[in-house]
């Protein structure tokens, strides 16, 4: 609101100033002389100069109308440059020497301004130019020069953003052949590269004074090129003549795109309707000017004053104020404001004391007020007609560029560009993609759809696609001349891929294949066919190389990359007698052994008290632990398990053993079969040291690389087919062949797929190169489209089908391609089976813990009695040791509660002691009714073991056998026998011996 009131107040003062007229300088005002150099050399230039003079005069008058109490007063002195550098220099010398101006505005062009800037720097007179925009004119080189316009290099980034928004990747730049025209090229090239957009396909200099014939010659040459996007940077006079001839040449029609710099967009007021008619559809830039009330008021006052002062002029000034007119206004205002701020005194020049001065240049004095006035202008900031006036490094900063489209007799704004937001529809940038795009543009030919930017077939002609003529490896490219046909039949993997890609392009492309017979010598000549313009595209097994990319454009590769060597194989006679140990690593062998023992121990603990199969002498029991666990390797364990806990442990362990044995068998089989063949040569250094012959494919780029890594050219032989490779490798160097063949990976894969019997093998390192690509001319936009279609083709199944057609099923001959040893050479590690061992270890531990818990709970009374008895008895060792021994002794006894021993015990007593009928009075062996395991237990080691207590008693006599104390008979067992006697009437044998285990 405050700014609106301020603008209204400022506009009101300007209106009053216009009505009252110029204010004469007061007696206290200090005159500040300012020279203005304009161009009156031609009627067109005179019309423009009239406008500029009127605008500058209005700026000075408006400033003092807004600041009536100013202590300084600018006096304007106008001079004519005559439209050339010498005239501008002469005018500047006159202003400095004779008028003693303290600042100069102008001149118009960059070459003129450059000369005047040097004069100003010498005389310390600030030079302000509102129209010299060439980047070659730098304030850093001429410190007293200030550019109150936008540097042309500032608009390079907006132009690149416009091109990128339409996806154009190649443009032709037509620039004026002058310092002004060439100054923008470096900035434009960098901007295009930074946004990853179009590249400059061609730079066409256009002479400043080019006539119609010269322009037609340039345009007709451009019509033969594929690009249809042109960037024009030239003065408005040359630009309008160029567009006139382009319209007559048919290049302002559908399919063409023209983007002009602000040399067109900022000078639209100088074009008549006929000029605009030939520029329909052109997109241009210009610094953005917001048409505020202040600007509108100035435009109205300007038109009224111009018509009043020049009633005879036929120049139309009804158009809105252009940015250059507003810049000239702001420049004059800035000088007036700076003179007031710096309190500049009157003109004061120090005359040089040089007696040898020969020209007026030598007699130029030095302004005493120049330095102060220069600093004041550089520090002056205000909201001017064209926007915020602020000089940075002596140059005006532009906040935004406007993208305009020439339609009819005017222009339409289709978007804006700012350094912060880039391209947008307006300054109120939204978050969507639509807000960051340009509005619809009416392109040449009055079409709304954006031009594609290039044409595949210039003037409708069919593209020539050159293909190599190969003597071998014809799966890639095969050229066959058949009878009664004027054109050859061309097939192959590369041809099918190219055809599929071209069919998928979003536009039709006409082409035909042209065989190149000299390609067998070197593919460099094939590439030169494209770089030299003889052919348009090269298709075949052409490797992408950095040296070739300097001449042509490659698509992305459609095959594998790199090159290596293939050698013959021989039987391996160095197999070790201990090869059966290699399938498993040492850690896996030790882990397997540990788990075998652990599993056997767990099963023994669970089954010992309830299963006669797991009882016996200590040596028998230790042997049973190892025998049972290792018998699971061949699933030959015969012992019957009584406990479900041990059965579960064995089930899990058998599964683990099954996986181990299967993996071991597979790994050992792979080792025995793969290692039967070994390469004859394994290292490149070995070939060089022994002086063996090597081979390579004719026409390949590999030959210089082989020489570079140390091979003797006299030991190198050329071959052209896979059959020749096989024959040479089979013979070897001793019989006129070679010991190794070097070639690219696609050829080696094809060769090995034809010889899948293992007689040849790829070995050694893979040297890095790119794969095969299609060749296009430098800057061809089609290369990018083809690369994208190659990616889409590879992502689908069509590429796989083409490979299968020519190279067979993928994945064959992996041993030959895998190098020495193949896949079977890798042994199995503990990490591969860590999960299995974890499962069986956890299960076995849980079952063991569960069993011990159940045992302790069920036998708690007996264990307490055994502990009490052990503590009461005197013996060696501490109480804890005696308790542990008592526990172990109790555990070592049979669990008569189990169904196995309970059935045996009941049967023995019920038969009236038939179990003891076969025993002798001296404690001999039992008869067949006694279990063999129990019989063995009675007589071994005198009836005792580390974990068992054998107790004998003469039940009738009340005495025990010799050497066995009767006191060791368990009370718990006597209680059980008494219970049995109560149920059955049993007559005890007088000589029987009862053995308790």
mmCIF file of N, CA and C in Angstrom, residues 205-268:
data_model
loop_
_atom_site.group_PDB
_atom_site.id
_atom_site.type_symbol
_atom_site.label_atom_id
_atom_site.label_comp_id
_atom_site.label_asym_id
_atom_site.label_seq_id
_atom_site.Cartn_x
_atom_site.Cartn_y
_atom_site.Cartn_z
ATOM 1 N N UNK A 205 28.418 -18.421 -38.926
ATOM 2 C CA UNK A 205 28.569 -16.964 -38.872
ATOM 3 C C UNK A 205 27.855 -16.303 -40.052
ATOM 4 N N UNK A 206 27.125 -15.254 -39.765
ATOM 5 C CA UNK A 206 26.397 -14.514 -40.795
ATOM 6 C C UNK A 206 27.034 -13.128 -40.902
ATOM 7 N N UNK A 207 27.589 -12.770 -42.068
ATOM 8 C CA UNK A 207 28.220 -11.455 -42.218
ATOM 9 C C UNK A 207 27.243 -10.328 -41.913
ATOM 10 N N UNK A 208 27.763 -9.280 -41.305
ATOM 11 C CA UNK A 208 26.887 -8.171 -40.917
ATOM 12 C C UNK A 208 26.198 -7.547 -42.131
ATOM 13 N N UNK A 209 26.923 -7.400 -43.217
ATOM 14 C CA UNK A 209 26.333 -6.799 -44.413
ATOM 15 C C UNK A 209 25.901 -7.810 -45.452
ATOM 16 N N UNK A 210 25.540 -9.031 -45.057
ATOM 17 C CA UNK A 210 25.163 -10.085 -46.011
ATOM 18 C C UNK A 210 23.939 -9.668 -46.804
ATOM 19 N N UNK A 211 24.026 -9.851 -48.122
ATOM 20 C CA UNK A 211 22.876 -9.541 -48.970
ATOM 21 C C UNK A 211 21.976 -10.765 -49.078
ATOM 22 N N UNK A 212 20.961 -10.676 -49.910
ATOM 23 C CA UNK A 212 19.984 -11.754 -50.029
ATOM 24 C C UNK A 212 20.619 -13.034 -50.544
ATOM 25 N N UNK A 213 21.526 -12.936 -51.512
ATOM 26 C CA UNK A 213 22.151 -14.140 -52.065
ATOM 27 C C UNK A 213 23.000 -14.855 -51.011
ATOM 28 N N UNK A 214 23.739 -14.075 -50.234
ATOM 29 C CA UNK A 214 24.568 -14.692 -49.196
ATOM 30 C C UNK A 214 23.706 -15.368 -48.135
ATOM 31 N N UNK A 215 22.608 -14.751 -47.762
ATOM 32 C CA UNK A 215 21.718 -15.359 -46.776
ATOM 33 C C UNK A 215 21.055 -16.616 -47.328
ATOM 34 N N UNK A 216 20.672 -16.581 -48.613
ATOM 35 C CA UNK A 216 20.051 -17.763 -49.224
ATOM 36 C C UNK A 216 21.027 -18.937 -49.265
ATOM 37 N N UNK A 217 22.287 -18.668 -49.546
ATOM 38 C CA UNK A 217 23.280 -19.741 -49.587
ATOM 39 C C UNK A 217 23.433 -20.395 -48.217
ATOM 40 N N UNK A 218 23.426 -19.570 -47.177
ATOM 41 C CA UNK A 218 23.536 -20.126 -45.832
ATOM 42 C C UNK A 218 22.307 -20.963 -45.479
ATOM 43 N N UNK A 219 21.129 -20.455 -45.788
ATOM 44 C CA UNK A 219 19.890 -21.146 -45.420
ATOM 45 C C UNK A 219 19.705 -22.436 -46.199
ATOM 46 N N UNK A 220 20.037 -22.438 -47.455
ATOM 47 C CA UNK A 220 19.875 -23.669 -48.249
ATOM 48 C C UNK A 220 20.856 -24.751 -47.779
ATOM 49 N N UNK A 221 22.004 -24.345 -47.320
ATOM 50 C CA UNK A 221 22.925 -25.343 -46.761
ATOM 51 C C UNK A 221 22.373 -25.936 -45.472
ATOM 52 N N UNK A 222 21.732 -25.084 -44.667
ATOM 53 C CA UNK A 222 21.152 -25.574 -43.418
ATOM 54 C C UNK A 222 19.984 -26.521 -43.660
ATOM 55 N N UNK A 223 19.299 -26.356 -44.773
ATOM 56 C CA UNK A 223 18.167 -27.250 -45.067
ATOM 57 C C UNK A 223 18.607 -28.683 -45.295
ATOM 58 N N UNK A 224 19.847 -28.871 -45.718
ATOM 59 C CA UNK A 224 20.333 -30.227 -45.978
ATOM 60 C C UNK A 224 20.782 -30.939 -44.711
ATOM 61 N N UNK A 225 20.866 -30.228 -43.596
ATOM 62 C CA UNK A 225 21.284 -30.844 -42.344
ATOM 63 C C UNK A 225 20.075 -31.404 -41.607
ATOM 64 N N UNK A 226 20.294 -32.361 -40.715
ATOM 65 C CA UNK A 226 19.143 -32.990 -40.049
ATOM 66 C C UNK A 226 18.458 -32.098 -39.028
ATOM 67 N N UNK A 227 19.187 -31.147 -38.422
ATOM 68 C CA UNK A 227 18.570 -30.356 -37.371
ATOM 69 C C UNK A 227 17.554 -29.375 -37.939
ATOM 70 N N UNK A 228 16.518 -29.146 -37.154
ATOM 71 C CA UNK A 228 15.477 -28.196 -37.535
ATOM 72 C C UNK A 228 15.256 -27.155 -36.435
ATOM 73 N N UNK A 229 16.210 -27.047 -35.519
ATOM 74 C CA UNK A 229 16.137 -26.062 -34.441
ATOM 75 C C UNK A 229 17.279 -25.072 -34.631
ATOM 76 N N UNK A 230 16.935 -23.796 -34.703
ATOM 77 C CA UNK A 230 17.924 -22.761 -34.975
ATOM 78 C C UNK A 230 17.842 -21.684 -33.890
ATOM 79 N N UNK A 231 19.005 -21.304 -33.390
ATOM 80 C CA UNK A 231 19.116 -20.200 -32.439
ATOM 81 C C UNK A 231 19.766 -19.039 -33.164
ATOM 82 N N UNK A 232 19.124 -17.877 -33.148
ATOM 83 C CA UNK A 232 19.581 -16.702 -33.885
ATOM 84 C C UNK A 232 20.042 -15.648 -32.888
ATOM 85 N N UNK A 233 21.292 -15.201 -33.064
ATOM 86 C CA UNK A 233 21.811 -14.111 -32.240
ATOM 87 C C UNK A 233 22.498 -13.119 -33.170
ATOM 88 N N UNK A 234 21.807 -12.050 -33.465
ATOM 89 C CA UNK A 234 22.313 -11.001 -34.359
ATOM 90 C C UNK A 234 21.569 -9.720 -34.030
ATOM 91 N N UNK A 235 22.103 -8.617 -34.526
ATOM 92 C CA UNK A 235 21.393 -7.357 -34.336
ATOM 93 C C UNK A 235 20.042 -7.428 -35.011
ATOM 94 N N UNK A 236 19.136 -6.600 -34.550
ATOM 95 C CA UNK A 236 17.763 -6.688 -35.066
ATOM 96 C C UNK A 236 17.705 -6.393 -36.567
ATOM 97 N N UNK A 237 18.619 -5.547 -37.076
ATOM 98 C CA UNK A 237 18.601 -5.270 -38.508
ATOM 99 C C UNK A 237 18.962 -6.520 -39.313
ATOM 100 N N UNK A 238 20.015 -7.236 -38.874
ATOM 101 C CA UNK A 238 20.407 -8.450 -39.589
ATOM 102 C C UNK A 238 19.405 -9.569 -39.357
ATOM 103 N N UNK A 239 18.841 -9.645 -38.154
ATOM 104 C CA UNK A 239 17.886 -10.714 -37.848
ATOM 105 C C UNK A 239 16.646 -10.625 -38.718
ATOM 106 N N UNK A 240 16.146 -9.427 -38.926
ATOM 107 C CA UNK A 240 14.927 -9.306 -39.717
ATOM 108 C C UNK A 240 15.188 -9.671 -41.173
ATOM 109 N N UNK A 241 16.367 -9.335 -41.703
ATOM 110 C CA UNK A 241 16.691 -9.735 -43.072
ATOM 111 C C UNK A 241 16.853 -11.251 -43.185
ATOM 112 N N UNK A 242 17.405 -11.873 -42.138
ATOM 113 C CA UNK A 242 17.561 -13.324 -42.141
ATOM 114 C C UNK A 242 16.208 -14.025 -42.143
ATOM 115 N N UNK A 243 15.270 -13.522 -41.350
ATOM 116 C CA UNK A 243 13.948 -14.159 -41.294
ATOM 117 C C UNK A 243 13.168 -13.947 -42.602
ATOM 118 N N UNK A 244 13.396 -12.858 -43.237
ATOM 119 C CA UNK A 244 12.735 -12.663 -44.538
ATOM 120 C C UNK A 244 13.169 -13.723 -45.529
ATOM 121 N N UNK A 245 14.475 -13.965 -45.619
ATOM 122 C CA UNK A 245 14.965 -14.964 -46.574
ATOM 123 C C UNK A 245 14.579 -16.382 -46.129
ATOM 124 N N UNK A 246 14.531 -16.646 -44.816
ATOM 125 C CA UNK A 246 14.112 -17.964 -44.336
ATOM 126 C C UNK A 246 12.667 -18.237 -44.712
ATOM 127 N N UNK A 247 11.831 -17.199 -44.663
ATOM 128 C CA UNK A 247 10.436 -17.378 -45.055
ATOM 129 C C UNK A 247 10.326 -17.709 -46.538
ATOM 130 N N UNK A 248 11.116 -17.056 -47.365
ATOM 131 C CA UNK A 248 11.084 -17.351 -48.800
ATOM 132 C C UNK A 248 11.657 -18.732 -49.101
ATOM 133 N N UNK A 249 12.590 -19.219 -48.265
ATOM 134 C CA UNK A 249 13.185 -20.542 -48.482
ATOM 135 C C UNK A 249 12.319 -21.665 -47.935
ATOM 136 N N UNK A 250 11.160 -21.333 -47.368
ATOM 137 C CA UNK A 250 10.269 -22.359 -46.831
ATOM 138 C C UNK A 250 10.693 -22.889 -45.483
ATOM 139 N N UNK A 251 11.554 -22.154 -44.784
ATOM 140 C CA UNK A 251 12.047 -22.629 -43.495
ATOM 141 C C UNK A 251 11.303 -22.012 -42.317
ATOM 142 N N UNK A 252 10.249 -21.265 -42.589
ATOM 143 C CA UNK A 252 9.369 -20.784 -41.535
ATOM 144 C C UNK A 252 8.050 -21.543 -41.613
ATOM 145 N N UNK A 253 8.163 -22.851 -41.769
ATOM 146 C CA UNK A 253 6.997 -23.718 -41.943
ATOM 147 C C UNK A 253 6.999 -24.810 -40.881
ATOM 148 N N UNK A 254 6.045 -25.716 -40.997
ATOM 149 C CA UNK A 254 5.886 -26.800 -40.035
ATOM 150 C C UNK A 254 7.157 -27.655 -39.972
ATOM 151 N N UNK A 255 7.570 -27.980 -38.752
ATOM 152 C CA UNK A 255 8.757 -28.802 -38.550
ATOM 153 C C UNK A 255 9.971 -28.014 -38.136
ATOM 154 N N UNK A 256 9.943 -26.690 -38.297
ATOM 155 C CA UNK A 256 11.078 -25.843 -37.934
ATOM 156 C C UNK A 256 10.797 -25.133 -36.614
ATOM 157 N N UNK A 257 11.866 -24.856 -35.883
ATOM 158 C CA UNK A 257 11.774 -24.099 -34.632
ATOM 159 C C UNK A 257 12.864 -23.046 -34.645
ATOM 160 N N UNK A 258 12.468 -21.803 -34.365
ATOM 161 C CA UNK A 258 13.397 -20.683 -34.337
ATOM 162 C C UNK A 258 13.334 -20.032 -32.958
ATOM 163 N N UNK A 259 14.489 -19.932 -32.315
ATOM 164 C CA UNK A 259 14.599 -19.284 -31.002
ATOM 165 C C UNK A 259 15.591 -18.144 -31.153
ATOM 166 N N UNK A 260 15.127 -16.917 -30.877
ATOM 167 C CA UNK A 260 15.963 -15.726 -31.031
ATOM 168 C C UNK A 260 16.303 -15.154 -29.666
ATOM 169 N N UNK A 261 17.462 -14.521 -29.575
ATOM 170 C CA UNK A 261 17.864 -13.864 -28.335
ATOM 171 C C UNK A 261 17.105 -12.548 -28.193
ATOM 172 N N UNK A 262 17.442 -11.789 -27.139
ATOM 173 C CA UNK A 262 16.698 -10.554 -26.900
ATOM 174 C C UNK A 262 16.999 -9.480 -27.929
ATOM 175 N N UNK A 263 17.915 -9.725 -28.863
ATOM 176 C CA UNK A 263 18.130 -8.769 -29.953
ATOM 177 C C UNK A 263 16.885 -8.649 -30.825
ATOM 178 N N UNK A 264 16.011 -9.639 -30.736
ATOM 179 C CA UNK A 264 14.724 -9.570 -31.438
ATOM 180 C C UNK A 264 13.616 -9.160 -30.483
ATOM 181 N N UNK A 265 13.541 -9.842 -29.331
ATOM 182 C CA UNK A 265 12.446 -9.568 -28.408
ATOM 183 C C UNK A 265 12.478 -8.183 -27.814
ATOM 184 N N UNK A 266 13.657 -7.601 -27.650
ATOM 185 C CA UNK A 266 13.752 -6.277 -27.032
ATOM 186 C C UNK A 266 13.640 -5.139 -28.029
ATOM 187 N N UNK A 267 13.564 -5.427 -29.320
ATOM 188 C CA UNK A 267 13.524 -4.378 -30.349
ATOM 189 C C UNK A 267 12.307 -4.528 -31.247
ATOM 190 N N UNK A 268 11.226 -5.047 -30.678
ATOM 191 C CA UNK A 268 10.031 -5.252 -31.501
ATOM 192 C C UNK A 268 9.429 -3.938 -31.974
#
